[in-house]
Every structure is written in C-alpha cells, then in structure tokens.
Coordinates of C-alpha atoms and ligand atoms in Angstrom, one line a residue:
X238 CA 0.1 -0.1 0.1
X239 CA 0.7 3.6 -0.1
X240 CA 1.6 5.7 3.1
X241 CA 3.3 8.8 4.5
X242 CA 6.6 7.6 6.0
X243 CA 8.8 9.9 8.1
X244 CA 12.5 9.1 7.9
X245 CA 14.0 12.0 9.7
X246 CA 13.4 15.6 10.2
X247 CA 11.5 17.2 7.3
X248 CA 11.9 13.8 5.3
X249 CA 8.4 12.8 4.7
X250 CA 7.5 11.0 1.5
X251 CA 4.7 8.7 -0.2
X252 CA 6.0 5.4 -0.1
X253 CA 5.3 2.0 -0.8
X254 CA 5.0 -0.4 2.5
X255 CA 3.7 -3.7 3.2
X256 CA -0.2 -4.0 3.9
X257 CA -1.1 -3.8 7.5
X258 CA -2.4 -7.3 8.8
X259 CA -4.5 -8.5 12.0
X260 CA -2.1 -9.4 14.6
X261 CA -4.8 -9.8 17.4
X262 CA -8.2 -10.7 17.8
X263 CA -9.4 -7.3 18.7
X264 CA -7.9 -5.7 15.8
X265 CA -9.5 -4.3 12.5
X266 CA -8.1 -3.2 9.3
X267 CA -9.5 0.0 8.0
X268 CA -9.6 1.4 4.6
X269 CA -8.7 5.1 5.0
X270 CA -11.0 7.5 3.4
X271 CA -9.8 10.8 5.1
X272 CA -6.8 11.7 7.4
X273 CA -5.6 15.2 8.5
X274 CA -2.2 16.5 9.8
X275 CA -2.1 17.6 13.3
X276 CA 0.0 20.2 14.9
X277 CA 1.5 17.2 16.7
X278 CA 2.8 15.7 13.7
X279 CA 4.6 19.1 13.1
X280 CA 6.8 18.2 16.3
X281 CA 7.9 14.8 14.7
X282 CA 8.3 16.6 11.5
X283 CA 10.7 19.2 12.8
X284 CA 12.6 16.9 14.7
X285 CA 11.5 18.4 18.0
X286 CA 10.2 15.0 18.9
X287 CA 12.7 12.3 17.7
X288 CA 11.7 9.2 15.7
X289 CA 15.0 6.7 15.2
X290 CA 13.2 4.7 12.5
X291 CA 11.1 5.1 9.7
X292 CA 7.1 5.0 10.7
X293 CA 4.0 5.7 8.9
X294 CA 2.6 9.0 10.3
X295 CA -1.1 9.8 11.2
X296 CA -3.4 9.9 14.1
X297 CA -6.5 11.8 12.8
X298 CA -8.0 9.3 10.5
X299 CA -11.4 7.3 9.5
X300 CA -12.4 4.9 6.9
X301 CA -14.4 1.9 6.0
X302 CA -13.9 -1.4 7.9
X303 CA -12.0 -3.8 5.4
X304 CA -11.4 -6.7 7.9
X305 CA -12.5 -7.8 11.4
X306 CA -10.3 -9.8 13.9
X307 CA -12.1 -12.7 15.5
X308 CA -12.8 -10.9 18.8
X309 CA -14.6 -8.0 17.2
X310 CA -18.6 -8.3 17.4
X311 CA -19.5 -4.6 17.5
X312 CA -18.1 -4.0 13.8
X313 CA -18.7 -5.6 10.6
X314 CA -16.9 -5.0 7.0
X315 CA -18.2 -2.1 5.4
X316 CA -18.9 0.0 8.5
X317 CA -17.7 3.5 8.5
X318 CA -15.8 4.7 11.5
X319 CA -13.7 7.5 13.2
X320 CA -10.9 6.4 15.5
X321 CA -9.7 8.3 18.7
X322 CA -6.1 8.9 18.6
X323 CA -4.8 7.3 21.7
X324 CA -4.7 3.5 21.4
X325 CA -6.4 2.3 24.5
X326 CA -7.7 -1.3 25.8
X327 CA -10.9 -0.2 27.4
X328 CA -10.0 -2.8 30.3
X329 CA -7.2 -1.6 32.6
X330 CA -7.0 0.7 35.6
X331 CA -6.7 4.0 33.6
X332 CA -9.1 3.2 30.5
X333 CA -11.9 2.4 33.4
X334 CA -11.5 5.7 34.4
X335 CA -11.7 7.3 31.0
X336 CA -7.9 8.1 30.8
X337 CA -7.3 6.5 27.7
X338 CA -3.9 8.3 27.3
X339 CA -2.6 6.5 30.2
X340 CA -3.7 2.8 29.0
X341 CA -1.7 0.2 31.1
X342 CA -1.7 -2.5 28.1
X343 CA -1.2 -0.3 24.8
X344 CA 2.4 0.7 25.0
X345 CA 4.0 -2.5 26.6
X346 CA 7.6 -1.6 25.8
X347 CA 8.0 1.8 27.0
X348 CA 5.1 2.1 29.5
X349 CA 5.7 3.3 33.2
X350 CA 4.7 5.5 36.2
X351 CA 7.4 7.9 35.7
X352 CA 6.9 9.9 32.5
X353 CA 10.4 10.3 32.0
X354 CA 12.1 11.9 29.0
X355 CA 12.9 8.6 27.2
X356 CA 11.3 6.1 29.5
X357 CA 8.3 5.2 31.1
X358 CA 6.0 6.9 28.8
X359 CA 2.1 6.9 28.9
X360 CA -0.1 4.7 26.5
X361 CA 0.1 4.2 22.7
X362 CA -0.9 6.5 20.0
X363 CA -1.3 5.9 16.4
X364 CA 1.8 7.1 14.2
X365 CA 3.5 8.8 17.3
X366 CA 7.0 7.3 17.6
X367 CA 8.3 4.5 19.4
X368 CA 8.1 6.1 22.8
X369 CA 4.5 5.8 22.5
X370 CA 3.8 2.3 21.0
X371 CA 5.4 2.5 17.6
X372 CA 2.2 1.7 15.8
X373 CA 2.0 3.0 12.2
X374 CA -0.5 5.7 11.7
X375 CA -3.5 6.3 9.4
X376 CA -1.8 9.0 6.9
X377 CA -2.2 5.7 4.8
X378 CA -4.5 3.7 2.4
X379 CA -4.9 0.9 5.1
X380 CA -4.1 1.1 8.7
X381 CA -4.5 -1.7 11.6
X382 CA -6.6 -0.3 14.6
X383 CA -6.0 -2.4 17.7
X384 CA -8.7 -2.7 20.3
X385 CA -11.1 -2.3 17.8
X386 CA -14.0 -3.2 20.1
X387 CA -13.2 -0.1 22.2
X388 CA -12.2 2.9 20.0
X389 CA -13.8 3.3 16.5
X390 CA -17.1 5.1 16.7
X391 CA -19.5 4.3 13.7
X392 CA -20.9 7.4 12.0
X393 CA -24.3 8.0 10.4
X394 CA -24.4 8.2 6.5
X395 CA -25.7 11.6 6.3
X396 CA -22.3 13.2 7.6
X397 CA -19.6 13.5 5.4
X398 CA -16.1 12.5 6.2
X399 CA -14.9 16.4 6.6
X400 CA -18.0 16.8 9.1
X401 CA -16.9 14.2 11.5
X402 CA -12.9 13.5 10.9
X403 CA -12.1 15.8 13.5
X404 CA -13.8 13.7 16.4
X405 CA -10.5 11.7 16.0
X406 CA -8.7 14.4 17.9
X407 CA -8.7 18.4 17.7
X408 CA -12.5 18.5 18.7
X409 CA -12.2 16.4 21.8
X410 CA -8.7 17.8 22.4
X411 CA -10.1 21.8 22.4
X412 CA -13.2 20.4 24.2
X413 CA -10.7 18.8 27.0
X414 CA -9.5 22.4 27.3
X415 CA -12.7 24.1 28.4
X416 CA -13.6 20.8 30.4
X417 CA -10.2 21.4 32.3
X418 CA -10.9 24.7 32.5
X419 CA -14.4 24.0 34.1
X420 CA -16.3 26.3 31.8
X421 CA -19.8 26.5 32.6
X422 CA -21.2 29.5 31.7
X423 CA -20.0 33.4 31.6
X424 CA -16.3 32.8 31.8
X425 CA -13.5 34.8 30.0
X426 CA -11.7 32.3 28.1
X427 CA -8.4 33.1 26.6
X428 CA -7.0 30.6 24.2
X429 CA -3.4 31.0 23.0
X430 CA -2.7 29.5 19.6
X431 CA -5.2 30.0 16.6
X432 CA -4.3 26.7 15.1
X433 CA -6.7 23.8 14.5
X434 CA -6.7 22.8 18.2
X435 CA -7.2 26.6 19.3
X436 CA -10.1 27.0 16.9
X437 CA -11.9 23.7 18.5
X438 CA -11.1 25.0 21.8
X439 CA -13.0 28.3 20.9
X440 CA -15.8 26.3 19.4
X441 CA -16.1 24.3 22.6
X442 CA -15.9 27.2 24.8
X443 CA -19.0 28.7 23.1
X444 CA -20.9 25.2 23.3
X445 CA -20.0 25.6 27.2
X446 CA -21.4 29.1 27.1
X447 CA -18.3 30.9 28.1
X448 CA -19.1 35.0 28.4
X449 CA -16.0 35.9 26.2
X450 CA -13.6 34.0 24.2
X451 CA -10.3 35.7 23.1
X452 CA -8.1 33.8 20.8
X453 CA -4.2 35.0 20.6
X454 CA -1.7 34.2 17.8
X455 CA 1.3 35.5 16.2
X456 CA -0.2 35.2 12.8
X457 CA -2.9 37.2 11.4
X458 CA -4.3 35.1 9.0
X459 CA -5.0 32.5 11.6
X460 CA -6.8 35.2 13.8
X461 CA -8.8 36.0 11.0
X462 CA -10.0 32.6 10.4
X463 CA -10.8 32.3 13.9
X464 CA -13.1 35.2 14.2
X465 CA -14.8 34.0 10.9
X466 CA -15.4 30.5 12.1
X467 CA -15.9 31.0 15.8
X468 CA -16.9 34.7 16.1
X469 CA -14.4 35.1 18.9
X470 CA -12.2 38.1 19.7
X471 CA -8.7 38.2 18.8
X472 CA -5.3 39.4 19.8
X473 CA -2.3 39.6 17.9
X474 CA 0.9 38.4 19.9
X475 CA 3.8 40.8 19.4
X476 CA 7.5 40.8 20.8
X477 CA 7.4 38.6 24.1
X478 CA 3.6 38.7 24.3
X479 CA 3.6 41.1 26.8
X480 CA 1.0 43.4 24.7
X481 CA -1.4 40.4 24.9
X482 CA -1.0 39.9 28.8
X483 CA -1.8 43.6 29.2
X484 CA -4.7 43.7 26.8
X485 CA -6.4 40.6 28.3
X486 CA -6.1 42.2 31.9
X487 CA -7.5 45.5 30.6
X488 CA -10.5 43.4 29.4
X489 CA -11.0 41.8 32.9
X490 CA -10.8 45.0 35.3
X491 CA -7.2 44.3 35.6
X492 CA -7.6 40.7 37.1
X493 CA -7.1 38.6 34.1
X494 CA -8.9 35.8 32.3
X495 CA -10.8 32.9 34.2
X496 CA -9.1 30.3 31.8
X497 CA -6.1 30.6 29.7
X498 CA -5.8 27.6 27.5
X499 CA -2.3 26.8 25.9
X500 CA -2.8 25.5 22.5
X501 CA 0.8 26.1 21.1
X502 CA 3.1 24.0 23.0
X503 CA 6.9 23.8 23.0
X504 CA 7.3 24.9 19.5
X505 CA 6.0 28.5 19.4
X506 CA 7.6 31.1 17.0
X507 CA 11.1 31.9 18.3
X508 CA 13.5 34.6 18.0
X509 CA 17.0 34.3 18.5
X510 CA 17.1 35.0 22.2
X511 CA 14.8 32.3 22.8
X512 CA 17.1 29.8 20.9
X513 CA 20.2 30.8 22.6
X514 CA 18.1 30.4 26.2
X515 CA 17.1 26.7 24.8
X516 CA 20.8 26.1 23.9
X517 CA 22.2 27.2 27.2
X518 CA 19.6 25.5 29.4
X519 CA 19.8 22.1 27.2
X520 CA 16.1 22.7 26.6
X521 CA 14.0 22.1 23.5
X522 CA 11.7 24.8 22.3
X523 CA 10.4 27.2 24.8
X524 CA 7.9 27.7 27.6
X525 CA 7.1 31.3 26.6
X526 CA 3.5 30.6 25.9
X527 CA 2.8 28.7 29.0
X528 CA 4.5 31.7 30.8
X529 CA 2.0 34.1 29.1
X530 CA -0.8 31.9 30.2
X531 CA 0.2 32.1 33.7
X532 CA 0.7 35.9 33.6
X533 CA -2.8 36.4 31.9
X534 CA -4.8 34.1 34.0
X535 CA -6.5 35.7 37.1
X536 CA -5.8 34.6 40.6
X537 CA -7.3 31.1 41.4
X538 CA -7.9 30.7 37.6
X539 CA -7.1 27.5 35.4
X540 CA -4.6 27.0 32.9
X541 CA -5.3 23.7 30.8
X542 CA -2.0 22.7 28.7
X543 CA -3.1 21.1 25.5
X544 CA 0.1 22.0 23.6
X545 CA 3.0 19.3 23.6
X546 CA 5.6 19.8 26.1
X547 CA 8.1 16.8 25.8
X548 CA 11.0 17.8 28.2
X549 CA 12.0 19.5 31.4
X550 CA 12.4 23.3 31.5
X551 CA 14.6 25.5 34.2
X552 CA 13.1 28.7 35.5
X553 CA 9.7 27.0 35.7
X554 CA 7.5 29.9 37.1
X555 CA 6.6 27.8 40.2
X556 CA 6.3 30.8 42.7
X557 CA 3.9 32.4 40.5
X558 CA 1.3 29.3 40.3
X559 CA 1.9 29.3 43.9
X560 CA 1.2 32.7 44.7
X561 CA -1.7 33.1 42.3
X562 CA -3.1 29.7 43.2
X563 CA -3.4 28.6 39.7
X564 CA -4.9 25.1 38.8
X565 CA -2.6 23.6 35.8
X566 CA -3.7 20.4 33.9
X567 CA -2.1 19.1 31.1
X568 CA -1.7 16.2 29.0
X569 CA -3.3 13.9 26.0
X570 CA -6.8 14.7 25.6
X571 CA -9.2 11.6 26.8
X572 CA -10.7 11.4 23.5
X573 CA -12.9 8.3 24.4
X574 CA -14.3 10.1 27.1
X575 CA -15.8 12.9 25.0
X576 CA -16.2 11.4 21.6
X577 CA -20.2 10.3 21.9
X578 CA -21.2 13.5 23.2
X579 CA -19.3 15.4 20.4
X580 CA -20.7 13.4 17.9
X581 CA -24.1 14.1 19.1
X582 CA -23.4 17.9 18.9
X583 CA -22.4 17.4 15.2
X584 CA -25.3 15.3 14.5
X585 CA -27.6 18.0 16.1
X586 CA -26.0 20.7 14.1
X587 CA -25.0 22.4 17.2
X588 CA -21.4 22.7 16.0
X589 CA -19.6 22.7 12.5
X590 CA -16.2 21.4 12.5
X591 CA -15.2 21.5 8.5
X592 CA -15.2 25.1 8.1
X593 CA -11.6 25.1 9.5
X594 CA -10.4 23.2 6.4
X595 CA -8.3 25.0 4.2
X596 CA -6.7 22.2 2.1
X597 CA -8.2 19.1 0.7
X598 CA -5.2 17.0 -1.2
X599 CA -4.6 13.6 -2.4
X600 CA -2.1 11.6 0.0
X601 CA 0.5 11.5 -2.7
X602 CA 1.0 15.2 -2.1
X603 CA 1.8 14.7 1.9
X604 CA 5.3 16.2 1.6
X605 CA 3.8 19.6 0.2
X606 CA 0.9 19.5 2.6
X607 CA 3.3 19.3 5.7
X608 CA 5.5 21.9 4.2
X609 CA 2.7 24.6 3.9
X610 CA 1.1 23.5 7.1
X611 CA 4.4 23.9 9.0
X612 CA 5.5 27.1 7.1
X613 CA 2.0 28.5 7.4
X614 CA 2.1 29.2 3.5
X615 CA -1.0 29.6 1.2
X616 CA -3.1 30.7 4.4
X617 CA -2.9 27.2 5.6
X618 CA -5.0 26.1 8.7
X619 CA -5.7 22.6 8.3
X620 CA -5.2 19.9 5.4
X621 CA -7.2 17.0 4.8
X622 CA -5.9 14.2 2.9
X623 CA -7.6 11.3 0.8
X624 CA -5.6 8.1 0.1
X625 CA -8.0 7.2 -2.6
X626 CA -7.3 10.3 -4.9
X627 CA -4.5 10.3 -7.4
Ligands
NAD967 N1 -3.1 17.5 24.4 C1 -3.7 16.6 23.2 O1 -4.3 15.8 23.1 C2 -3.3 17.3 21.7 C3 -3.9 17.1 20.6 C4 -3.6 17.7 19.5 C5 -2.7 18.7 19.4 N2 -1.9 19.0 20.5 C6 -1.0 20.0 20.6 O2 -1.4 21.3 20.3 C7 -0.7 22.2 19.7 C8 -1.5 23.1 18.7 O3 -1.6 22.0 17.5 P1 -2.3 22.8 16.4 O4 -3.0 21.4 15.4 O5 -3.4 23.7 16.5 O6 -0.9 23.1 15.5 P2 -0.5 24.5 15.0 O7 1.0 24.2 15.0 O8 -1.2 24.8 13.7 O9 -0.9 25.5 15.9 C9 -0.1 26.4 16.8 C10 -0.7 27.7 16.5 O10 0.1 28.5 17.5 C11 0.7 29.6 17.0 N3 1.8 30.3 17.6 C12 3.1 30.3 17.5 N4 3.6 31.1 18.5 C13 2.7 31.6 19.3 C14 2.8 32.3 20.3 N5 4.0 32.6 21.0 N6 1.6 32.9 20.8 C15 0.3 32.5 20.4 N7 0.2 31.5 19.4 C16 1.6 31.2 18.9 C17 0.9 29.3 15.4 O11 0.9 30.4 14.6 C18 0.0 28.6 15.2 O12 -1.3 29.1 14.7 C19 0.6 21.3 19.3 O13 1.5 21.8 20.3 C20 0.0 20.1 19.3 O14 1.0 19.1 19.5 C21 -2.1 18.2 21.7
ZN968 ZN1 -3.1 15.4 17.1
ZN969 ZN1 -6.1 0.3 29.0

C-alpha cells in the first residue's frame, strides 16, 4: 500500500510499505477515506520529537472497515468509523477511569509510572513514535486498529467525512481544554494559539456558554480565520507577548482571564534570544506561551495545557503558580471520554467542524501538505488528505 513515511526531520515521503495485517483478535483493518495532519505531527516533522526509525505517521483518520478480527463483534466489514487517536484497551485501571492516554496495555515496551524523557511514557498513540507504542498511523491507504471493540465509533451516513473527521482528535482536544477549565457559563476564556486545536477550543468554549472567548496568535491570517469560524475576539501576539497579557487584563478589570488555554506548546515562533536560551539550558523549544498563560490568568484561575511539552524546563514559574493559586492541568486529551457526546453535537448541528479546512489534497501530496502547514503558507489552517485520490 501507499503511506506517508517519516525518515528524519522534514523527510516525509509517499512510499510503498507492506499492507497491515490483523495481529490480534481485537484488531480491525481500516481502509482510510480521510486523514488530517495535526500540529502534533509537526513536532515529529521538525525533529523536536525524535523518531529513530521510519514510521507511518497520522493519528487523525477515519475509514471503512475492511477486515475484522475474530474478537470484534461490534463492527462489520463495510462499517464507516472514526478512530480516537489514543490506542487504549478499554479494560485497564486507567481506561476504566476514562483516561485512555494512560492505558496500561497499549504501550508495553515503553510504558511506566515516571513519565521520563525517554522512558516510562504513557499509553500508545497511532503514528506517534516508538515511545508511544510504535504503531503505524493512518496517513496511509490502510491502517491496523487495535482494540477495535473499544475505540472506533460508527458515524451516520448523512454526515460527510469532513464533518466528522475531527472527532478523532482536535475537537475532543479543544473540548478537553474547556472541560479542564471547568467552563460552565459566563467565563472569560483566553486561548493561546489559533491553530486547529485553538479553533476547536474556541468552538467548545461557546458550546459551554463562555461569556467571552479571546484567541491569541502571532499570525494574522490564523486570527482572521478564528474570528470567521467562531465569532471570537482576537489578539495579535507581539514581541514577548506582554502586549497580550496587558490587553487581557484590561478586558477583565485588571484581574486576568478565568481560564487561559495553552494550545501552542513547546515550538512557538521563536526569536534568537529564545533559541540561545534553549541551547544554554539544554532545553528543546520554549515555555514562553505557558508563561504568558500563567501571567494572563486571574488569581485562582485554571490553565489547561493542550500544547505538547516533551521535556523539562529550568526557571519554571512555580512561585507564580503558588502565589496566584493557579490550577494547571495537562496531557493528551481523553478522546474516548468525550467522543460520543461530541458526535451528538455534530449530528444535532450544534457545532460545525469542517469550516476550518483550508486544503483538501491527495495523500500523494503529503510532503507538500506538511511543508505548507508548517510554514503557514497559502493561508494553510488544516489539511485533509484522501488516500483514494491520485
Ligand atoms: N493534548 C492533546 O491531546 C493534543 C492534541 C492535538 C494537538 N496537540 C498539540 O496542540 C498544539 C497545537 O496544535 P495545532 O494542531 O493547533 O497546531 P498549529 O501548529 O497549527 O497551531 C499552533 C498555533 O500557535 C501559533 N503560535 C506560535 N507561536 C505563538 C505564540 N507565541 N503565541 C500565540 N500563538 C502562537 C501558531 O501561529 C499556530 O497558529 C501542538 O503542540 C500539538 O502538538 C495536543
Ligand atoms: Zn493530534
Ligand atoms: Zn487500557
């Protein structure tokens, strides 16, 4: 089959690889009909998150069941499904608490309680490096889906792929931000990062009746898109982002926002000083966006961290967190926990997801797709690829 294979930083190609096969009774093989590129894929693409051997990328995918393992009774050949990005068994201690990202069975080689830099990681994820199970991903013609009696959700025929694809990751992820932020009505929610995750967080904040939703980004076209598809307010980050912190305080009687969501992570736009600091401290990337969130949140407020941070950082502002009494929550989104509720919202027409798509391409153009998404060229916001197109 054909698939998007990463072989090193910025080396992604459309290659021929072996077809996936059923390895366990609980597997299905899916024929992929739509797959998207996530900001998380960009961390592997840049080399910010390392992958030592070639692997098929992709954890946002859906398709049609092609082959069913003997132990899967809820799915049949021909069913059309979306698949949550965490690979989760559905039976362990963490799965039974709706924490699929911490599944004790899906990452047997590298799993552990510590959460170290290169050891003792969380549960498996599709197409997300050997540290997270080494599973081949769904930017491919076909993909093996383990624990298929637990993860995949059938989707109604009257909804298109574009309408439901983002239930695999970014919609539940954005929703997790406002859920962790305990948004229940009237709050001021500031979201840092107007990429796909930030946009979905904004849509989710409105679903949960936030009083005011503010999106922050360094790139104007992303803010324009955010305003167009969510109706939020926007702020352009300048310099070190002090302007944004001041503006958010100005909007909130000097207090700061109730909730500040970090939807950027460790690879924000960086200047020479940021890059030098990272080298001196032996760090990767920067925590400048998290620092801005901690400054812009009000005392006693909540900072949900959706953006990925894969390493340790010196000068972490623990004193500020303590003084302000800030609640910080972080991690991979528990997609399985929210996906059914959120599919319901899509079916009811309470939320529209496909208006963030800027590019629809054949999978054969995957190298170009990663390039424009990373460089933010051609007003790229979200790329959806179809492996069936030439
Ligand atoms: N926790 C999870 O389960 C989960 C799921 C999906 C994605 N993610 C992570 O969420 C983050 C965002 O993903 P995405 O798909 O939206 O990707 P993205 O890279 O398109 O979005 C990041 C956005 O941040 C903006 N940005 C850069 N520097 C900034 C700054 N200083 N201030 C404000 N904005 C800035 C960029 O212009 C871009 O629009 C990534 O780190 C990704 O890995 C986490
Ligand atoms: Zn993702
Ligand atoms: Zn489990």
